[in-house]
Amino acid sequence: MKIVNQGIEKIDAMALVTGKPVYTDDLAPENCLVVKVLRSPHAFAGIRDIDMAEALKIEGVECILTYRDVPGNRFTMAGQSYPEPSPYDRLILDQMVRYVGDPVAVVAGITEKAVEKALKLIQVSYDILDPVLDPDKALDHKSIIHPEADYHAREDIGNDAKRNLCASGEFLSGDAETEFSRCDVVVDRIYHTKANNQAMMETHRTFSYLDLAGRLVLCTSTQVPFHVRRIAATALNIPQSSVRVIKPRIGGGFGAKQTLVSELFPALVTLKTGKPAKMVFDRAESFTASTSRHEMKIRVRIGADRDGHILAIHMDTLSNTGAYGEHGPTTVGLSGHKTMSLYNMARAFKFTYTVVYTNTLSAGAYRGYGATQGTFALESAVNELADRLSMDPLDLRLKNILKPGDSVAAYYGETIHSCALPACIKKGREMIGWNQKFPFVNISNTKVRAVGAAIAMQGSG
Amino acid sequence: MQITCRINKREFIRDIEPDLLLIDFVRSLGFKSVKRGCDTSNCGLCTVWVDEKPVLSCSVLAARVNHKAVTTLEGLEEEAKEVGWFLATQGAEQCGFCSPGLIMNILAMKAEFKNPTTEDIKQYLAGNLCRCSGYESQLRAIKNYFDLQGVAHENC
């Protein structure tokens, strides 16, 4: 085997390890305007007035842009293909701010100091609204986060913005309730996963300029350059042929850069001024004003007969998409389909989901894309089921998992052509010394050391 | 204020603002290997040497290097290639953004330790964060670099 099982050095390896200037900020022209954003201190508010007279007096400030200066085309920043499942619920700058950190004004200037000084001098008066902070209370809350008339979804995602509902749906295979009534044991639990940050080492950053043909060039740290081109064209109301996107080497993404984050602010400045512009998020901004993993509350019902045959699984996911719907309608699907599919021997599956808006940081894409949350929930429930059945959790899984050739009911009836999961479980059992360590060994009078198991699948290629 | 310093053996005399940070000073002079990752003196990406000792350039004023010698990875190209080859063969330079700061500290460690143990390596590099690798591939690469196979493999 000349290629398989051989290590291959990446073509850019030596450039990276010798510190060559290959990342976005290394390539930015020295004369870029520095771009920063004034962010909302309120979770939910309408902007009554923005007074920037004092800020504009600062020497070196080039421009201050507000909701009055942006095109009125709503769009989504999620990097997704046609027809774009995430609702069109954003403007570059909006008169309504929907989370602490939502942009209020864009300031561009010659030096960072001038821009920072100007940011402090902008006076904004807000009409503060009652925020929706708890996803459990979001649906039909008296505060409507997206009341705007031009809000729209591009396809049927079970959306109703007037109810703070970003997306909803149901998947049924077999008759779950009848199967549950036949079960000897049913586990019914709710698992709550939080909004995490992707925390790539290189924060969000973009620089922009007009090329020799007057075309807007965006050089940006992104995972989705083609989507950036289309979305920037929509958001800025210019043809796609007027936008060129360059993606240099990026310093990590982990899904954070599967959504536009820093792109549109310098782009707007360059279009308004004709000058090169650059925005580099600081670390705090990357945590508070980008996108996170979707917080989810997942109720799992799973039932089996006394021999450990799983008969039915019902997962009900409540996903918090935050202030905007980036990747909201799509991540939630993986919480059910990528998890229940592993237990293909079950007779019935039910997956119901609700994705709600709240006045918190918008969620987005993050490694696993919803499967992570669902795996934690279902695998925890399977372990609890094993405990109730007094069965070894690995044996319970081996009895119920899918096998090659199966038509996978919870995965849209697709056929699984290869699956080495039983061999993986067997190997893992041996390697960790499961039979000696499960459920725990006593380490001292006050401590035990325990082992636990979970299985997962994810798409690739 | 005016400062005089040597960066990678070349002399620079520059007028600077008193609050200018060393990281922004060296980057403005074209030494772009120096990266900013955390803003809070935690990640090690901005590591440079001042008079041969590693420092976090995000937490040092440029004024402090007046009459001193600063070294960035650009000044250690051959050494960087050597260490880098070990990192690359283990896939430890995945996104590469943390590699320059890490290599600056590996080379500094090499100057201080002849045969670092696994614990020495872990302690010395505790301030060099990486989001891609999980550190295992880096540890393998560093051990290979120090040719410590069999000498220091406890706790790995």
mmCIF file of C-alpha atoms in Angstrom, chain A residues 76-81 84 204 218 220-232 240 243-248 250 252-263 291 326-327 365 369:
data_model
loop_
_atom_site.group_PDB
_atom_site.id
_atom_site.type_symbol
_atom_site.label_atom_id
_atom_site.label_comp_id
_atom_site.label_asym_id
_atom_site.label_seq_id
_atom_site.Cartn_x
_atom_site.Cartn_y
_atom_site.Cartn_z
ATOM 1 C CA THR A 76 -29.852 34.759 6.655
ATOM 2 C CA MET A 77 -26.154 34.518 7.461
ATOM 3 C CA ALA A 78 -26.232 30.693 7.585
ATOM 4 C CA GLY A 79 -23.969 29.246 4.898
ATOM 5 C CA GLN A 80 -26.492 26.898 3.306
ATOM 6 C CA SER A 81 -27.434 25.890 -0.208
ATOM 7 C CA GLU A 84 -31.653 28.259 2.209
ATOM 8 C CA HIS A 204 -13.578 36.140 13.080
ATOM 9 C CA LEU A 218 -13.932 40.095 0.572
ATOM 10 C CA THR A 220 -12.340 36.477 4.997
ATOM 11 C CA SER A 221 -11.747 33.728 7.502
ATOM 12 C CA THR A 222 -14.652 31.514 6.486
ATOM 13 C CA GLN A 223 -15.599 27.880 5.922
ATOM 14 C CA VAL A 224 -18.189 28.802 3.278
ATOM 15 C CA PRO A 225 -16.708 31.175 0.652
ATOM 16 C CA PHE A 226 -19.331 30.475 -2.016
ATOM 17 C CA HIS A 227 -22.162 31.142 0.413
ATOM 18 C CA VAL A 228 -20.424 34.339 1.564
ATOM 19 C CA ARG A 229 -20.482 35.570 -2.018
ATOM 20 C CA ARG A 230 -24.192 34.933 -2.504
ATOM 21 C CA ILE A 231 -25.238 36.170 0.949
ATOM 22 C CA ALA A 232 -23.122 39.340 0.721
ATOM 23 C CA GLN A 240 -23.147 38.304 -7.245
ATOM 24 C CA VAL A 243 -18.518 40.198 -5.317
ATOM 25 C CA ARG A 244 -15.336 38.168 -5.165
ATOM 26 C CA VAL A 245 -14.522 36.146 -2.043
ATOM 27 C CA ILE A 246 -11.035 34.999 -1.094
ATOM 28 C CA LYS A 247 -10.639 32.451 1.671
ATOM 29 C CA PRO A 248 -7.034 32.314 2.870
ATOM 30 C CA ILE A 250 -7.998 29.846 8.298
ATOM 31 C CA GLY A 252 -9.789 26.943 12.828
ATOM 32 C CA GLY A 253 -13.535 27.110 12.404
ATOM 33 C CA PHE A 254 -15.356 24.168 13.991
ATOM 34 C CA GLY A 255 -18.587 25.439 12.436
ATOM 35 C CA ALA A 256 -18.253 29.003 13.749
ATOM 36 C CA LYS A 257 -17.250 30.084 10.258
ATOM 37 C CA GLN A 258 -20.075 28.163 8.568
ATOM 38 C CA THR A 259 -22.075 31.337 9.132
ATOM 39 C CA LEU A 260 -21.191 34.893 8.104
ATOM 40 C CA VAL A 261 -19.993 36.832 11.152
ATOM 41 C CA SER A 262 -17.540 39.651 10.472
ATOM 42 C CA GLU A 263 -17.947 39.858 6.677
ATOM 43 C CA THR A 291 -22.960 32.021 16.931
ATOM 44 C CA GLU A 326 -29.000 30.533 11.552
ATOM 45 C CA HIS A 327 -28.928 26.751 11.044
ATOM 46 C CA ALA A 365 -23.201 25.483 13.339
ATOM 47 C CA TYR A 369 -24.477 20.020 14.013
#
